Amino acid sequence: MNKKSVKRGLMPYIFLIVFVIVVYFIFSSMNQKVNKMTYDEFVVQLNKNNITELEVTPKERSVVYLLEGKLKGYKENETFRLNVPFSDEVMKEILKTDEEGNLGFKLVANSDPESSTLLMILVDVLPLVLLVGVALWFFSRQVSTNAKSMDFGRSKARLSNGESGVTFKDVAGLKEEKEEVSELIDFLKNPKKFQKLGARIPKGVLLVGPPGTGKTLLAKAVAGEANVPFYYISGSDFVELFVGIGASRVRDMFKQAKQNAPCLIFIDEIDAVGRQRGTGLGGGHDEREQTLNQLLTEMDGFGTNEGIIIIAATNRADVLDPALLRPGRFDRQVTVNLPDIKAREEILKVHARNKVLGEGVTLKNLAKRTPGFSGADLENLLNEAALLAVRRNKESITMAEIDEATDRVLMGPAKKSKKYTESEKRLVAFHEAGHVVLGLKLDDANDVQKVTIIPRSYAGGYAMMVPKEERYTSTKKELLEQITGLLGGRVSEEINFGEITTGAHNDFEKATKIARAMVTEYGMSDLGPVQLEQQEGGVFLGRDYNKSRNFSNEIAHEIDLEMRKIMDECYKKAKEILTKEKDLVKLIAETLLEYETLTKEQIDYLVENGHMPEVESLNDFNISELKTRAKEAGIKGCSKMTKEELIDALDNLDKEDNEEDEDAK
């Protein structure tokens, strides 16, 4: 906590204490009754012996005395007061005693207050000091307010000295990308090695890739590895309401960098300020374009910025201005893609360092089951699994928690409160069984790693379908069989129930997208090897409204016919296979109704042996058997529990029994 915040926090309490003191003195003075008295009246009361207490205090450099006291018959809060001149006659009159030498009252004589240096300072100097202090405080606040109002043009770039603690050891699965940026650090540490052969280090490196792939993490690692000043800023920090502020901040940022060269500058989400110029509605010139113009000039203009290397990150390189991407500004683009299976295993090892994994958990198998996951997704997956293990009071993370965490990341938490009717549950089971069978019978269809009929998000159930092998390209046969596998749910409904439902809408969405891409982008139809559509993400307009169409209305009709032809052929093929394998569909569906969730290993065993493997743990029991065991154990409300809830309840019951046995021993 900084000193300014501490002072601001104490000020209300100081004012409160002063207020209480002032109020106390005001009320105490209001309750005190003071009677003014003349000197003659005082002498009369003195001669009558009516004075019981008297206090004498010198005033005005001992020229006048203040007399305060009480008379007989006064109340406790009642006193008299008068001023008398200092003279021997007055003092003789006051100090007059009787024959026995008694005054007849209690006398208190105070010293001259002006003779005390401390009291004089408190009375004369302290008010002046307080007045000057308050004036200076208000003046400093005014100056700081004015300074802040003039501080808009200062750069918001923050200097990092490697305090993030992230190094290249924390960045997994980006071997080539780390080599690209580590070359920058090597140049800054040892430039002569490069200059010896006439090499010029890139002035800028642009990190491009989907969200969560590790672009910002890579920049943090550069900050942790570099022994040079490292400035980091977000692209949105340049954008302001006032005209010219963004350009001023760019100038100030490069000014600071020049003073600390050699150094690195990291600009995160550069698309916030680097979008194409002249694409606004009406072609207007806005403040953001001024900021971009200044950035272009500073990166590679008439001036030179030797020793300053810029690293920037973005998810949308397609919207950046071409002048920003040319060599001399961003000489090099580093694409940070989604990790492959080997990279996913390395990423999981990094994030599993502080996790306690069970014996049955292998990161290699987990990497196989998570294609398409980014680094951020994998970190979230292990974190969700750890949270579930804590919630279930387990000492380590098992595959049960990892399976549940995978489902939560992909589809959201299970809808345990949402209950099926028996007919609806049966229909969902046969729907998912159709996907499973086509995944088994088609060589190039997506493989089903897991299937469940537990509702999640908007889905009544789902099958986790992943490619059998990860490839950079896909053949026409693979795409057609993927479409066929997606249509398996609808076909199974039609064959087994003679009725269709709305449950296949997401399958149709994916299948239609593949079919249209085959016709319009990949050239895999009778229309020939022609690209008829391509995505062009507009800078201001939405992507869906800015799709390039290089065909006439007649071709559009032919595209629709080709798409329908692909979908009809795949639907027909799916129907032939599922009709032939109707018994297998029924076996898998009936097993799903009992167990609710099946993994790939269980599916393979079921297909090979015609039944599930022998029960070894609670996870292997079907839900009806678990409910029977729970009823016998006396667990209340077990009839409304899901399979996971029943397993947790029985596990906790076993732990309690074991603890009671140990106590008895």
XYZ file of C-alpha atoms in Angstrom:
665
model
C 0.000 0.000 0.000
C 1.509 3.398 -0.970
C 1.895 6.392 1.348
C -0.757 8.449 -0.446
C -3.437 5.829 0.111
C -2.426 5.546 3.799
C -2.737 9.301 4.275
C -6.117 9.367 2.556
C -7.278 6.531 4.780
C -6.213 8.336 7.991
C -7.720 11.735 7.148
C -11.360 10.795 7.962
C -10.339 9.421 11.373
C -8.329 12.569 12.206
C -11.284 14.794 11.329
C -13.563 12.558 13.408
C -11.294 12.852 16.491
C -11.088 16.656 16.144
C -14.861 16.834 15.767
C -15.422 14.749 18.921
C -13.016 16.933 20.939
C -14.689 20.153 19.785
C -18.145 18.800 20.557
C -16.957 17.684 24.017
C -15.626 21.126 24.920
C -18.742 22.847 23.586
C -21.040 20.665 25.692
C -18.840 20.978 28.783
C -18.836 24.781 28.449
C -22.604 24.802 27.999
C -23.096 22.846 31.233
C -20.807 25.190 33.230
C -22.527 28.266 34.794
C -20.169 31.268 35.313
C -21.323 34.340 37.270
C -19.552 37.627 36.562
C -18.697 39.648 39.669
C -17.303 43.145 40.343
C -14.426 43.795 42.692
C -16.690 45.503 45.229
C -19.049 42.516 45.278
C -16.061 40.245 45.694
C -14.819 42.222 48.714
C -18.273 42.081 50.290
C -18.454 38.293 49.853
C -14.892 37.986 51.131
C -15.687 39.932 54.292
C -18.807 37.831 54.901
C -16.703 34.654 54.626
C -18.982 33.323 51.832
C -16.074 32.281 49.576
C -15.274 28.557 49.766
C -12.762 28.207 46.886
C -10.565 30.735 45.100
C -8.137 30.295 42.178
C -5.716 33.122 41.296
C -4.144 33.187 37.780
C -1.824 35.983 36.516
C -2.838 37.523 33.129
C -1.454 40.046 30.660
C 2.156 39.857 31.865
C 1.111 39.838 35.575
C -0.631 43.260 35.367
C -4.087 41.753 35.894
C -5.115 38.721 37.907
C -8.001 36.383 37.075
C -9.985 35.291 40.120
C -12.239 32.227 39.888
C -14.012 30.512 42.726
C -17.170 29.386 44.464
C -19.522 30.848 47.029
C -21.552 29.153 49.699
C -24.802 27.902 48.184
C -23.306 27.440 44.665
C -24.089 24.293 42.737
C -21.334 21.966 41.617
C -21.147 23.438 38.078
C -21.513 27.076 39.203
C -18.563 29.481 39.685
C -17.810 33.211 39.738
C -15.146 35.085 37.795
C -13.605 38.569 37.834
C -10.423 40.384 36.869
C -8.569 42.519 39.434
C -5.515 44.785 38.995
C -2.252 43.602 40.454
C -1.397 45.664 43.584
C -0.255 45.127 47.141
C -3.554 46.432 48.547
C -5.573 43.919 46.512
C -3.373 41.014 47.476
C -3.407 42.071 51.157
C -7.212 42.137 51.037
C -7.388 38.674 49.483
C -4.818 37.121 51.791
C -6.305 38.616 54.953
C -6.479 35.976 57.675
C -8.370 35.661 60.940
C -6.895 35.649 64.436
C -5.884 31.985 64.091
C -4.112 32.638 60.764
C -6.723 30.913 58.533
C -7.958 32.335 55.237
C -11.386 30.772 55.543
C -11.375 29.298 52.042
C -9.326 27.032 49.761
C -6.750 29.039 47.787
C -5.012 27.881 44.579
C -2.311 30.110 43.047
C -1.319 29.389 39.397
C 1.909 30.484 37.743
C 2.000 32.947 34.885
C 1.054 30.973 31.696
C 3.128 33.296 29.572
C 6.225 32.246 31.472
C 5.852 28.660 29.940
C 7.639 28.380 26.582
C 5.651 25.305 25.519
C 2.349 26.956 26.304
C 3.400 30.086 24.471
C 4.235 27.994 21.393
C 0.905 26.167 21.582
C -1.040 29.409 21.930
C 0.864 31.675 19.553
C 2.702 29.482 17.020
C 0.551 26.347 16.596
C -2.523 28.085 15.086
C -0.284 29.815 12.547
C 1.415 26.521 11.647
C -1.953 24.793 11.232
C -3.219 27.600 9.025
C -0.141 27.496 6.781
C -0.301 23.659 6.649
C -3.932 23.644 5.536
C -3.173 26.260 2.874
C -0.229 24.245 1.545
C -2.358 21.067 1.494
C -5.055 22.691 -0.615
C -2.405 24.211 -2.894
C -0.660 20.838 -3.436
C -3.986 19.164 -4.262
C -4.702 21.856 -6.834
C -1.252 21.473 -8.381
C -1.551 17.662 -8.524
C -4.994 17.963 -10.143
C -3.621 20.311 -12.781
C -0.628 18.018 -13.327
C -2.922 15.023 -13.873
C -5.026 16.993 -16.320
C -1.861 17.720 -18.327
C -0.591 14.117 -18.060
C -2.751 12.635 -20.839
C 0.109 12.637 -23.309
C 2.425 10.547 -21.140
C 2.970 6.954 -22.214
C 1.285 4.232 -20.185
C 3.988 1.710 -21.048
C 5.226 -0.029 -17.916
C 8.820 -1.068 -17.382
C 9.406 -4.709 -16.468
C 12.571 -5.966 -14.853
C 11.653 -9.635 -15.141
C 9.473 -9.568 -12.025
C 6.865 -11.784 -13.711
C 8.993 -14.842 -12.923
C 8.061 -16.495 -16.255
C 10.912 -17.990 -18.281
C 11.163 -20.204 -21.353
C 10.901 -23.246 -19.073
C 7.291 -22.229 -18.382
C 6.456 -22.059 -22.111
C 5.853 -25.571 -23.437
C 4.998 -26.786 -26.913
C 6.359 -23.717 -28.745
C 9.852 -24.875 -29.690
C 10.194 -23.009 -32.992
C 8.433 -19.916 -31.668
C 10.825 -19.727 -28.701
C 13.780 -19.962 -31.071
C 12.463 -16.991 -33.058
C 12.147 -14.678 -30.051
C 15.220 -15.995 -28.226
C 17.241 -14.789 -31.229
C 16.201 -11.250 -30.332
C 17.511 -11.646 -26.799
C 20.747 -13.129 -28.115
C 21.224 -10.118 -30.397
C 20.695 -7.644 -27.559
C 23.213 -9.502 -25.388
C 25.821 -10.134 -28.088
C 25.228 -7.902 -31.165
C 28.763 -8.314 -32.520
C 28.071 -11.951 -33.405
C 25.358 -10.821 -35.838
C 27.073 -7.679 -37.099
C 30.162 -9.709 -37.990
C 28.301 -11.250 -40.938
C 26.342 -8.091 -41.754
C 23.078 -9.418 -40.306
C 20.397 -6.988 -39.188
C 18.102 -8.124 -36.425
C 14.344 -7.738 -37.163
C 12.996 -4.435 -35.882
C 9.644 -5.990 -35.075
C 8.156 -9.438 -34.509
C 4.396 -9.991 -34.753
C 2.913 -12.931 -32.826
C -0.250 -14.170 -34.559
C -2.576 -16.952 -33.475
C -5.892 -17.962 -31.913
C -6.731 -16.888 -28.354
C -5.129 -18.881 -25.556
C -2.210 -20.287 -27.572
C 0.478 -18.529 -25.513
C 1.343 -15.265 -27.317
C 1.313 -13.093 -24.199
C 2.960 -15.872 -22.189
C 5.780 -15.948 -24.736
C 6.252 -12.192 -24.304
C 6.357 -12.609 -20.510
C 9.034 -15.249 -20.946
C 11.069 -12.823 -23.065
C 10.780 -10.287 -20.239
C 11.969 -12.917 -17.783
C 14.934 -13.973 -19.934
C 16.096 -10.574 -21.201
C 18.647 -8.529 -19.294
C 17.526 -5.317 -20.964
C 14.643 -2.937 -20.172
C 11.291 -4.386 -21.259
C 8.310 -2.063 -21.805
C 4.834 -3.546 -22.126
C 1.575 -1.840 -23.076
C -1.838 -2.738 -24.490
C -3.035 -1.393 -27.809
C -6.121 0.067 -26.131
C -3.899 2.272 -23.899
C -3.173 4.476 -26.922
C -6.839 5.128 -27.691
C -8.327 8.174 -25.937
C -11.266 10.503 -26.297
C -9.129 13.615 -26.779
C -7.580 14.350 -30.160
C -3.832 13.811 -30.402
C -3.433 11.966 -27.103
C -2.710 8.582 -28.718
C -0.012 10.005 -31.002
C 1.515 11.862 -28.063
C 1.690 8.638 -26.047
C 3.417 6.860 -28.926
C 6.039 9.617 -29.102
C 6.584 9.529 -25.353
C 6.892 5.723 -25.325
C 9.623 5.744 -27.967
C 11.327 8.661 -26.223
C 11.577 6.596 -23.040
C 12.760 3.581 -25.027
C 15.519 5.587 -26.739
C 16.809 6.729 -23.369
C 17.027 3.098 -22.213
C 18.186 1.466 -25.475
C 18.838 -1.335 -26.138
C 15.380 -2.433 -25.001
C 12.243 -4.366 -25.951
C 8.693 -3.033 -26.353
C 5.718 -5.416 -26.194
C 2.357 -4.195 -27.543
C -0.489 -6.569 -26.710
C -3.629 -6.634 -28.910
C -2.088 -4.270 -31.446
C -5.178 -4.568 -33.675
C -6.876 -2.065 -31.330
C -4.679 0.674 -32.805
C -3.231 -0.871 -35.987
C -6.362 -1.507 -38.052
C -6.459 -0.562 -41.707
C -6.795 3.131 -42.486
C -9.546 4.574 -44.606
C -12.062 1.846 -43.819
C -14.362 3.813 -41.543
C -17.920 4.527 -42.572
C -17.756 7.346 -45.108
C -13.954 7.103 -45.286
C -13.568 9.543 -42.379
C -10.270 10.190 -40.585
C -10.387 9.433 -36.889
C -8.154 9.734 -33.854
C -7.072 6.085 -34.090
C -5.574 6.691 -37.539
C -3.472 9.561 -36.186
C -2.115 7.199 -33.545
C -1.315 4.580 -36.205
C 0.426 7.166 -38.395
C 2.642 8.181 -35.485
C 3.405 4.523 -34.717
C 4.420 3.908 -38.349
C 6.706 6.943 -38.286
C 8.382 5.960 -35.032
C 8.942 2.343 -36.122
C 10.526 3.181 -39.476
C 10.529 6.814 -40.529
C 13.237 9.399 -41.158
C 14.449 8.999 -37.591
C 16.355 5.951 -36.427
C 15.506 3.819 -33.417
C 18.624 1.720 -33.023
C 18.453 -0.910 -30.328
C 14.653 -0.854 -29.987
C 12.890 -4.110 -30.883
C 9.080 -4.305 -30.899
C 7.104 -7.473 -30.176
C 3.356 -7.319 -30.803
C 0.523 -9.841 -30.432
C -2.861 -10.080 -32.138
C -5.636 -12.538 -32.952
C -6.614 -10.653 -36.123
C -3.608 -10.097 -38.380
C -5.980 -9.837 -41.362
C -7.302 -6.445 -40.221
C -3.895 -4.806 -39.662
C -2.731 -2.022 -41.956
C -0.370 -3.240 -44.736
C 2.081 -0.442 -43.943
C 2.442 -1.848 -40.437
C 3.221 -5.346 -41.680
C 5.879 -4.477 -44.258
C 9.557 -5.352 -43.683
C 11.330 -2.622 -41.760
C 8.509 -2.429 -39.264
C 7.351 -5.965 -38.560
C 9.965 -7.945 -40.413
C 8.839 -11.285 -39.060
C 5.493 -12.909 -38.297
C 5.470 -15.816 -35.867
C 2.308 -17.909 -36.032
C 1.393 -19.477 -32.700
C -1.048 -22.252 -33.608
C -3.069 -24.639 -31.489
C -0.775 -27.317 -30.052
C -0.495 -30.805 -31.523
C -0.527 -33.972 -29.417
C 3.155 -33.756 -28.473
C 2.882 -30.070 -27.583
C -0.270 -30.716 -25.540
C 1.573 -33.340 -23.504
C 4.391 -30.859 -22.793
C 1.885 -28.163 -21.812
C 0.083 -30.573 -19.476
C 3.401 -31.429 -17.810
C 4.024 -27.748 -17.100
C 0.575 -27.192 -15.593
C 0.687 -30.482 -13.662
C 3.800 -29.501 -11.689
C 1.856 -28.502 -8.595
C -0.987 -31.006 -9.052
C -1.309 -34.347 -7.242
C -2.288 -36.838 -9.951
C -3.618 -40.312 -9.238
C -1.941 -43.519 -10.408
C -4.297 -44.052 -13.341
C -3.759 -40.597 -14.848
C -1.341 -40.456 -17.795
C -0.785 -37.103 -19.477
C -0.050 -38.782 -22.816
C -3.531 -40.319 -22.947
C -5.051 -37.038 -21.819
C -3.259 -35.249 -24.657
C -4.791 -37.698 -27.141
C -8.270 -36.920 -25.838
C -7.981 -33.135 -26.118
C -7.448 -32.200 -29.796
C -8.227 -28.581 -30.538
C -7.508 -27.486 -26.950
C -5.324 -24.410 -26.551
C -2.773 -23.975 -23.787
C -5.264 -21.917 -21.786
C -7.894 -24.650 -22.207
C -5.489 -27.311 -20.915
C -4.580 -25.215 -17.885
C -8.257 -24.664 -17.160
C -8.914 -28.394 -17.596
C -6.399 -29.411 -14.906
C -7.561 -26.631 -12.605
C -11.193 -27.724 -12.910
C -10.137 -31.322 -12.203
C -8.274 -30.190 -9.074
C -11.318 -28.227 -7.869
C -13.546 -31.266 -8.389
C -11.112 -33.491 -6.466
C -11.180 -31.046 -3.532
C -14.974 -30.882 -3.694
C -15.145 -34.683 -3.519
C -12.644 -34.829 -0.608
C -10.111 -36.864 -2.563
C -6.382 -36.889 -1.923
C -5.415 -36.910 -5.616
C -6.846 -36.118 -9.047
C -8.230 -39.229 -10.721
C -9.502 -39.867 -14.247
C -13.059 -39.432 -12.978
C -12.324 -35.778 -12.166
C -10.440 -35.264 -15.439
C -13.329 -36.723 -17.452
C -15.806 -34.491 -15.648
C -13.529 -31.459 -16.074
C -13.234 -32.143 -19.822
C -17.014 -32.212 -20.101
C -17.308 -28.983 -18.100
C -14.788 -27.186 -20.321
C -16.471 -28.349 -23.543
C -20.155 -28.323 -22.616
C -20.510 -26.742 -19.169
C -21.592 -28.353 -15.892
C -23.997 -31.266 -15.819
C -27.665 -30.338 -15.435
C -28.333 -32.580 -12.452
C -31.632 -30.891 -11.679
C -32.903 -31.490 -15.228
C -34.769 -34.800 -15.320
C -35.633 -36.864 -18.377
C -38.793 -38.737 -19.029
C -38.067 -42.389 -19.718
C -39.033 -42.076 -23.389
C -36.851 -38.980 -23.882
C -33.905 -40.639 -22.151
C -34.260 -43.676 -24.391
C -34.392 -41.544 -27.523
C -31.216 -39.646 -26.520
C -29.436 -42.960 -25.844
C -30.253 -44.294 -29.336
C -29.282 -40.937 -30.881
C -25.818 -41.031 -29.308
C -25.455 -44.749 -30.077
C -25.866 -43.900 -33.767
C -22.814 -41.597 -33.596
C -20.821 -44.300 -31.806
C -21.563 -47.055 -34.330
C -20.685 -44.891 -37.343
C -17.450 -43.868 -35.632
C -16.618 -47.554 -35.229
C -17.600 -48.706 -38.724
C -16.217 -45.846 -40.818
C -12.428 -45.821 -41.180
C -12.062 -42.051 -41.578
C -14.954 -40.821 -39.437
C -14.258 -39.086 -36.138
C -13.649 -41.508 -33.291
C -15.955 -41.374 -30.266
C -13.804 -41.012 -27.142
C -16.724 -40.670 -24.773
C -20.509 -40.728 -24.956
C -22.983 -39.667 -22.303
C -26.696 -39.066 -21.940
C -26.289 -36.712 -18.968
C -27.629 -33.313 -20.113
C -25.165 -30.421 -20.262
C -25.773 -26.856 -21.361
C -28.389 -27.015 -24.166
C -27.569 -30.612 -25.133
C -29.523 -33.588 -23.825
C -26.403 -35.720 -24.295
C -23.311 -35.664 -26.432
C -20.589 -37.783 -27.979
C -17.011 -36.522 -27.804
C -15.841 -37.108 -31.381
C -12.172 -36.562 -32.209
C -10.147 -37.409 -35.350
C -8.429 -40.784 -35.303
C -5.203 -39.056 -36.346
C -4.260 -35.384 -36.267
C -3.435 -34.091 -39.739
C -2.840 -30.743 -41.370
C -4.929 -31.678 -44.416
C -8.083 -33.719 -44.973
C -9.065 -35.881 -47.934
C -12.464 -35.819 -49.590
C -13.222 -39.274 -48.178
C -12.421 -38.111 -44.637
C -14.712 -35.091 -44.936
C -17.568 -37.185 -46.345
C -17.261 -39.742 -43.552
C -17.151 -36.964 -40.946
C -20.462 -35.701 -42.346
C -21.827 -39.252 -42.279
C -20.817 -39.640 -38.635
C -22.513 -36.360 -37.712
C -25.768 -37.542 -39.328
C -25.754 -40.791 -37.351
C -27.882 -39.431 -34.507
C -30.780 -38.353 -36.736
C -30.620 -41.579 -38.759
C -30.713 -43.696 -35.583
C -33.815 -41.852 -34.372
C -35.568 -42.477 -37.678
C -34.677 -46.202 -37.831
C -35.465 -47.119 -34.224
C -38.431 -44.858 -33.492
C -39.827 -43.888 -36.886
C -39.725 -40.303 -35.648
C -37.227 -37.424 -35.735
C -36.527 -34.727 -33.133
C -34.755 -31.382 -32.850
C -31.785 -32.966 -31.072
C -29.658 -33.101 -34.246
C -29.614 -29.358 -34.987
C -25.975 -28.929 -33.878
C -24.942 -31.977 -35.922
C -26.589 -30.472 -38.993
C -24.843 -27.154 -38.392
C -21.405 -28.793 -38.394
C -22.202 -31.093 -41.321
C -23.594 -28.269 -43.475
C -20.524 -26.128 -42.786
C -18.220 -28.934 -43.977
C -20.356 -29.592 -47.063
C -20.435 -25.920 -48.099
C -16.675 -25.587 -47.626
C -16.162 -28.664 -49.810
C -18.174 -27.048 -52.624
C -17.178 -23.378 -52.382
C -13.661 -23.410 -50.921
C -11.994 -26.798 -51.387
C -13.153 -27.571 -54.938
C -14.418 -31.062 -53.966
C -17.597 -31.169 -56.072
C -18.756 -31.438 -59.670
C -18.339 -27.653 -59.998
C -14.607 -28.240 -60.284
C -11.498 -26.916 -58.565
C -12.739 -23.368 -58.155
C -12.832 -21.274 -54.973
C -16.203 -19.595 -55.027
C -16.244 -18.103 -51.530
C -13.660 -16.825 -49.102
C -13.944 -15.203 -45.718
C -12.916 -11.553 -45.567
C -13.253 -10.177 -42.082
C -14.139 -6.519 -42.411
C -12.644 -3.927 -40.110
C -15.945 -2.416 -39.056
C -18.573 -4.640 -40.639
C -19.310 -8.089 -39.279
C -17.568 -11.041 -40.900
C -20.819 -12.752 -41.857
C -21.908 -9.677 -43.808
C -18.630 -9.377 -45.705
C -18.195 -12.737 -47.420
C -16.700 -12.523 -50.907
C -18.969 -14.101 -53.570
C -17.300 -14.762 -56.900
C -20.266 -16.353 -58.644
C -23.584 -15.602 -60.309
C -27.082 -16.551 -59.198
C -26.990 -19.619 -61.479
C -23.835 -20.858 -59.763
C -25.437 -20.179 -56.383
C -28.251 -22.556 -57.376
C -25.702 -25.183 -58.412
C -23.899 -24.775 -55.076
C -27.148 -25.525 -53.263
C -27.680 -28.623 -55.437
C -24.145 -29.899 -54.786
C -24.505 -29.383 -51.050
C -27.808 -31.230 -51.041
C -26.220 -34.025 -53.095
C -23.391 -34.446 -50.559
C -25.774 -34.424 -47.593
C -28.186 -36.890 -49.237
C -25.410 -39.341 -50.120
C -23.965 -39.225 -46.608
C -27.435 -39.640 -45.072
C -28.105 -42.647 -47.303
C -24.787 -44.232 -46.344
C -25.426 -43.675 -42.643
C -28.851 -45.274 -42.987
C -27.425 -48.353 -44.698
C -24.799 -48.897 -41.986
C -27.102 -48.329 -39.012
C -29.820 -50.549 -40.478
C -27.263 -53.319 -40.897
C -25.850 -52.742 -37.382
C -29.216 -52.262 -35.678
C -28.425 -54.826 -32.979
C -25.145 -53.076 -32.119
C -26.941 -49.740 -31.889
C -29.462 -51.297 -29.509
C -26.703 -52.898 -27.381
C -24.852 -49.595 -26.968
C -28.088 -47.661 -26.319
C -29.296 -50.126 -23.666
C -25.863 -50.011 -21.989
C -25.991 -46.213 -22.033
C -29.354 -46.296 -20.295
C -27.759 -48.324 -17.482
C -24.393 -46.605 -17.153
C -25.250 -43.107 -18.503
C -21.620 -42.570 -19.586
C -19.264 -44.795 -21.607
C -15.595 -44.256 -22.413
C -13.790 -45.446 -25.535
C -12.246 -48.381 -23.654
C -15.657 -49.496 -22.378
C -17.188 -49.139 -25.858
C -14.434 -51.249 -27.426
C -14.873 -53.942 -24.751
C -18.653 -53.884 -25.198
C -18.404 -54.287 -28.992
C -15.896 -57.124 -28.691
C -17.546 -59.100 -25.865
C -21.202 -58.108 -26.007
C -21.249 -57.034 -22.361
C -19.513 -54.634 -20.017
C -16.334 -55.687 -18.136
C -16.643 -57.213 -14.691
C -17.327 -54.770 -11.896
C -14.175 -53.710 -10.050
C -15.121 -50.329 -8.622
C -18.203 -48.187 -8.084
C -17.615 -46.497 -11.454
C -18.242 -49.829 -13.172
C -21.700 -50.292 -11.639
C -24.677 -49.104 -13.644
C -26.982 -46.541 -12.111
C -29.713 -48.988 -11.118
C -27.205 -51.160 -9.233
C -25.815 -48.086 -7.486
C -29.312 -47.038 -6.386
C -29.907 -50.533 -4.980
C -26.661 -50.410 -2.999
C -27.499 -46.919 -1.734
C -30.965 -48.004 -0.551
C -29.450 -50.965 1.291
C -26.939 -48.603 2.936
C -29.749 -46.309 4.121
C -28.798 -43.267 2.024
C -31.781 -40.913 1.816
C -32.921 -39.427 -1.488
C -30.828 -41.882 -3.528
C -33.603 -42.459 -6.065
C -33.189 -38.860 -7.370
C -29.367 -38.890 -7.449
C -27.210 -39.058 -10.572
C -24.491 -41.650 -10.982
C -21.743 -39.274 -9.807
C -23.733 -38.291 -6.705
C -24.377 -41.940 -5.838
C -20.672 -42.811 -6.158
C -19.689 -39.886 -3.919
C -22.294 -40.830 -1.299
C -21.169 -44.486 -1.212
C -17.487 -43.460 -1.085
C -18.137 -41.172 1.884
C -20.095 -43.946 3.613
C -17.167 -46.360 3.180
C -14.750 -43.784 4.611
C -16.956 -43.285 7.682
C -17.149 -47.055 8.230
C -13.367 -47.361 8.006
C -12.877 -44.533 10.499
C -15.313 -46.178 12.944
C -13.417 -49.488 12.639
C -10.127 -47.767 13.376
C -11.632 -45.997 16.409
C -12.985 -49.296 17.689
C -9.544 -50.903 17.380
